[in-house]
């Protein structure tokens, strides 16, 4: 056995270290959510993760650092967004409705809701965490909306002076209120959510569609 092999004896491989890190993060999130920040101890997290305290402290020097790290990880680890980012229909209403459904699904996702509750509860204690919420809560759907709006603007289908700002407004229209309601344990029925999404898409398009792309409207003066 070489000296290098002996020095590595008992140490986890990189794959094992990755699994341990994942286990620690998940255990920490679950413990923080179950017990709150004040009720969580490093010892409890280590026990839940099945690691020694020295292993946990070797990665996170204190509870504050652990909380900030695992909160950021929990909000950004979601991969569900990717499922809705395939090829979209050419029709603006159909494309935006598909994206809106993906945003809604993320807004009411149980994992996201639980983490958001924790973030809200501890936002005053951790101003640096609150300040980074925009980055942490970013969704690939937002970039999809930006790309769609730019495409439609190039095609002269839409007139959008500020694409990024408009994309954020659409994201808020379809996702903000459901997320806020879910944080308080209030859920709409799927039928209600679909009706709200369709109304939001129609309202949004009414504001951004170029006049030449709007469907013809009857002249109200002729209705006599």
Short mmCIF file of C-alpha atoms in Angstrom, two decimals:
data_model
loop_
_atom_site.label_atom_id
_atom_site.label_comp_id
_atom_site.label_asym_id
_atom_site.label_seq_id
_atom_site.Cartn_x
_atom_site.Cartn_y
_atom_site.Cartn_z
CA UNK A 1 0.00 0.00 0.00
CA UNK A 2 1.45 3.40 -0.98
CA UNK A 3 1.62 6.39 1.36
CA UNK A 4 -1.08 8.11 -0.75
CA UNK A 5 -3.38 5.13 -0.32
CA UNK A 6 -2.71 5.09 3.42
CA UNK A 7 -3.41 8.84 3.70
CA UNK A 8 -6.74 8.33 2.04
CA UNK A 9 -7.74 5.40 4.23
CA UNK A 10 -11.06 6.04 5.93
CA UNK A 11 -11.76 9.22 3.96
CA UNK A 12 -14.88 9.38 1.81
CA UNK A 13 -14.52 9.43 -1.94
CA UNK A 14 -15.75 12.49 -3.81
CA UNK A 15 -18.99 10.70 -4.65
CA UNK A 16 -19.49 9.74 -1.00
CA UNK A 17 -18.69 13.29 0.12
CA UNK A 18 -21.34 14.62 -2.28
CA UNK A 19 -23.92 12.23 -0.85
CA UNK A 20 -23.02 13.26 2.70
CA UNK A 21 -23.36 16.94 1.81
CA UNK A 22 -26.77 16.31 0.24
CA UNK A 23 -27.88 14.37 3.30
CA UNK A 24 -26.75 17.14 5.64
CA UNK A 25 -28.50 19.85 3.66
CA UNK A 26 -31.76 17.93 3.46
CA UNK A 27 -31.64 17.04 7.16
CA UNK A 28 -30.92 20.67 8.06
CA UNK A 29 -33.84 21.97 6.00
CA UNK A 30 -36.21 19.42 7.50
CA UNK A 31 -35.02 20.19 11.03
CA UNK A 32 -35.25 23.96 10.60
CA UNK A 33 -38.76 23.61 9.19
CA UNK A 34 -39.88 21.26 11.93
CA UNK A 35 -38.31 23.06 14.90
CA UNK A 36 -37.77 26.64 13.73
CA UNK A 37 -34.44 28.42 13.83
CA UNK A 38 -34.27 28.77 17.61
CA UNK A 39 -35.39 25.19 18.20
CA UNK A 40 -32.75 23.71 15.91
CA UNK A 41 -29.30 22.75 17.14
CA UNK A 42 -26.24 21.62 15.25
CA UNK A 43 -26.38 18.40 17.23
CA UNK A 44 -29.96 17.74 16.09
CA UNK A 45 -29.01 18.31 12.45
CA UNK A 46 -26.01 16.00 12.73
CA UNK A 47 -28.17 13.29 14.28
CA UNK A 48 -30.86 13.69 11.60
CA UNK A 49 -28.22 13.48 8.87
CA UNK A 50 -26.53 10.47 10.43
CA UNK A 51 -23.14 12.17 10.69
CA UNK A 52 -20.90 13.16 13.56
CA UNK A 53 -20.88 16.69 14.93
CA UNK A 54 -17.28 17.11 13.77
CA UNK A 55 -18.34 16.25 10.21
CA UNK A 56 -21.10 18.87 10.34
CA UNK A 57 -18.88 21.53 11.91
CA UNK A 58 -16.21 20.75 9.34
CA UNK A 59 -18.60 22.00 6.66
CA UNK A 60 -20.51 24.68 8.56
CA UNK A 61 -18.83 26.55 11.44
CA UNK A 62 -22.09 27.57 13.12
CA UNK A 63 -25.88 27.38 12.89
CA UNK A 64 -26.24 30.77 11.21
CA UNK A 65 -23.94 29.76 8.36
CA UNK A 66 -25.77 26.45 8.04
CA UNK A 67 -29.17 28.13 7.89
CA UNK A 68 -28.16 30.61 5.18
CA UNK A 69 -26.48 27.91 3.11
CA UNK A 70 -29.28 25.35 3.23
CA UNK A 71 -32.00 27.96 2.65
CA UNK A 72 -30.30 29.10 -0.53
CA UNK A 73 -29.77 25.49 -1.58
CA UNK A 74 -33.39 24.55 -0.92
CA UNK A 75 -34.75 27.40 -3.03
CA UNK A 76 -32.41 26.87 -5.97
CA UNK A 77 -32.26 23.07 -6.11
CA UNK A 78 -35.72 22.71 -7.61
CA UNK A 79 -35.53 21.10 -11.06
CA UNK A 80 -39.26 21.04 -11.72
CA UNK A 81 -39.02 24.30 -13.69
CA UNK A 82 -37.10 22.58 -16.47
CA UNK A 83 -40.03 20.35 -17.36
CA UNK A 84 -42.03 23.26 -18.79
CA UNK A 85 -39.21 24.72 -20.87
CA UNK A 86 -39.58 22.58 -23.98
CA UNK A 87 -40.71 23.85 -27.40
CA UNK A 88 -43.64 26.24 -27.05
CA UNK A 89 -46.52 26.91 -29.48
CA UNK A 90 -46.21 29.84 -31.86
CA UNK A 91 -49.50 31.35 -30.71
CA UNK A 92 -48.71 33.87 -27.91
CA UNK A 93 -51.76 32.98 -25.82
CA UNK A 94 -51.01 29.26 -25.93
CA UNK A 95 -47.30 29.72 -25.20
CA UNK A 96 -47.87 32.09 -22.29
CA UNK A 97 -50.52 29.82 -20.81
CA UNK A 98 -48.09 26.90 -20.75
CA UNK A 99 -45.43 29.03 -19.08
CA UNK A 100 -48.03 30.37 -16.64
CA UNK A 101 -48.97 26.85 -15.59
CA UNK A 102 -45.32 26.10 -14.87
CA UNK A 103 -44.97 29.25 -12.78
CA UNK A 104 -48.11 28.37 -10.85
CA UNK A 105 -46.87 24.83 -10.18
CA UNK A 106 -43.64 26.22 -8.74
CA UNK A 107 -45.46 28.85 -6.67
CA UNK A 108 -47.55 26.26 -4.85
CA UNK A 109 -44.94 23.47 -4.77
CA UNK A 110 -44.94 22.17 -1.17
CA UNK A 111 -41.14 22.34 -0.86
CA UNK A 112 -41.00 25.91 -2.12
CA UNK A 113 -43.90 26.95 0.12
CA UNK A 114 -42.23 25.46 3.20
CA UNK A 115 -38.95 27.20 2.50
CA UNK A 116 -40.68 30.50 1.77
CA UNK A 117 -42.46 30.28 5.12
CA UNK A 118 -39.15 29.82 6.87
CA UNK A 119 -37.59 32.69 4.91
CA UNK A 120 -40.48 35.00 5.82
CA UNK A 121 -40.28 34.02 9.48
CA UNK A 122 -36.56 34.71 9.69
CA UNK A 123 -36.24 37.63 7.26
CA UNK A 124 -35.68 40.25 9.98
CA UNK A 125 -33.06 38.12 11.71
CA UNK A 126 -31.14 37.56 8.46
CA UNK A 127 -31.20 40.76 6.35
CA UNK A 128 -28.55 39.37 4.01
CA UNK A 129 -30.86 36.44 3.24
CA UNK A 130 -33.83 38.73 2.60
CA UNK A 131 -31.70 40.93 0.33
CA UNK A 132 -30.82 37.94 -1.85
CA UNK A 133 -34.41 36.69 -2.22
CA UNK A 134 -34.63 37.92 -5.82
CA UNK A 135 -31.69 35.74 -6.83
CA UNK A 136 -32.77 32.76 -4.77
CA UNK A 137 -36.33 32.77 -6.07
CA UNK A 138 -35.33 33.18 -9.71
CA UNK A 139 -36.99 30.73 -12.04
CA UNK A 140 -36.04 29.59 -15.54
CA UNK A 141 -39.61 30.50 -16.46
CA UNK A 142 -38.72 34.17 -16.15
CA UNK A 143 -36.04 33.84 -18.81
CA UNK A 144 -38.52 31.95 -20.98
CA UNK A 145 -40.95 34.87 -20.79
CA UNK A 146 -38.17 37.30 -21.71
CA UNK A 147 -37.23 35.17 -24.72
CA UNK A 148 -40.87 34.92 -25.84
CA UNK A 149 -41.46 38.64 -25.57
CA UNK A 150 -38.31 39.43 -27.53
CA UNK A 151 -39.32 36.97 -30.23
CA UNK A 152 -42.81 38.38 -30.54
CA UNK A 153 -41.44 41.92 -30.56
CA UNK A 154 -39.10 41.06 -33.43
CA UNK A 155 -42.06 39.56 -35.28
CA UNK A 156 -44.02 42.80 -34.63
CA UNK A 157 -46.64 40.75 -32.81
CA UNK A 158 -46.07 42.67 -29.59
CA UNK A 159 -44.99 46.14 -28.60
CA UNK A 160 -42.98 45.85 -25.38
CA UNK A 161 -40.89 48.90 -24.37
CA UNK A 162 -39.14 47.15 -21.44
CA UNK A 163 -38.97 43.39 -21.95
CA UNK A 164 -37.41 42.45 -18.60
CA UNK A 165 -39.81 44.59 -16.59
CA UNK A 166 -42.80 43.29 -18.54
CA UNK A 167 -41.68 39.69 -18.01
CA UNK A 168 -41.50 40.26 -14.26
CA UNK A 169 -45.01 41.69 -14.26
CA UNK A 170 -46.37 38.64 -16.07
CA UNK A 171 -44.54 36.36 -13.65
CA UNK A 172 -46.11 38.24 -10.75
CA UNK A 173 -49.58 38.14 -12.33
CA UNK A 174 -49.70 34.37 -12.47
CA UNK A 175 -47.50 33.35 -9.54
CA UNK A 176 -47.36 35.94 -6.76
CA UNK A 177 -50.84 35.65 -5.28
CA UNK A 178 -51.01 31.83 -5.37
CA UNK A 179 -47.61 31.73 -3.61
CA UNK A 180 -48.81 34.19 -0.97
CA UNK A 181 -52.02 32.23 -0.41
CA UNK A 182 -50.13 28.94 -0.23
CA UNK A 183 -47.83 30.39 2.44
CA UNK A 184 -50.95 30.79 4.59
CA UNK A 185 -52.29 27.34 3.75
CA UNK A 186 -54.94 28.57 1.30
CA UNK A 187 -55.31 26.65 -1.95
CA UNK A 188 -57.60 27.27 -4.89
CA UNK A 189 -59.11 24.37 -6.78
CA UNK A 190 -57.38 23.43 -10.05
CA UNK A 191 -60.41 24.75 -11.94
CA UNK A 192 -60.16 28.11 -10.16
CA UNK A 193 -56.45 28.36 -10.82
CA UNK A 194 -56.92 27.60 -14.51
CA UNK A 195 -59.59 30.29 -14.78
CA UNK A 196 -57.32 32.82 -13.09
CA UNK A 197 -54.41 31.88 -15.37
CA UNK A 198 -56.47 32.27 -18.52
CA UNK A 199 -57.78 35.62 -17.35
CA UNK A 200 -54.25 36.82 -16.52
CA UNK A 201 -52.92 35.77 -19.93
CA UNK A 202 -55.81 37.52 -21.72
CA UNK A 203 -55.34 40.67 -19.64
CA UNK A 204 -51.58 40.65 -20.24
CA UNK A 205 -51.95 40.19 -23.98
CA UNK A 206 -54.44 43.03 -24.13
CA UNK A 207 -51.68 45.31 -22.96
CA UNK A 208 -48.77 44.09 -25.09
CA UNK A 209 -50.20 42.91 -28.39
CA UNK A 210 -49.40 45.24 -31.24
CA UNK A 211 -52.49 46.91 -32.65
CA UNK A 212 -52.02 45.16 -35.98
CA UNK A 213 -52.03 41.79 -34.22
CA UNK A 214 -55.22 42.35 -32.25
CA UNK A 215 -58.41 40.61 -33.32
CA UNK A 216 -60.97 42.89 -34.92
CA UNK A 217 -63.44 44.38 -32.46
CA UNK A 218 -67.00 45.35 -33.42
CA UNK A 219 -67.70 49.05 -33.58
CA UNK A 220 -69.84 49.83 -30.55
CA UNK A 221 -71.34 52.84 -32.35
CA UNK A 222 -73.03 50.53 -34.85
CA UNK A 223 -74.92 48.69 -32.10
CA UNK A 224 -78.01 50.89 -32.15
#
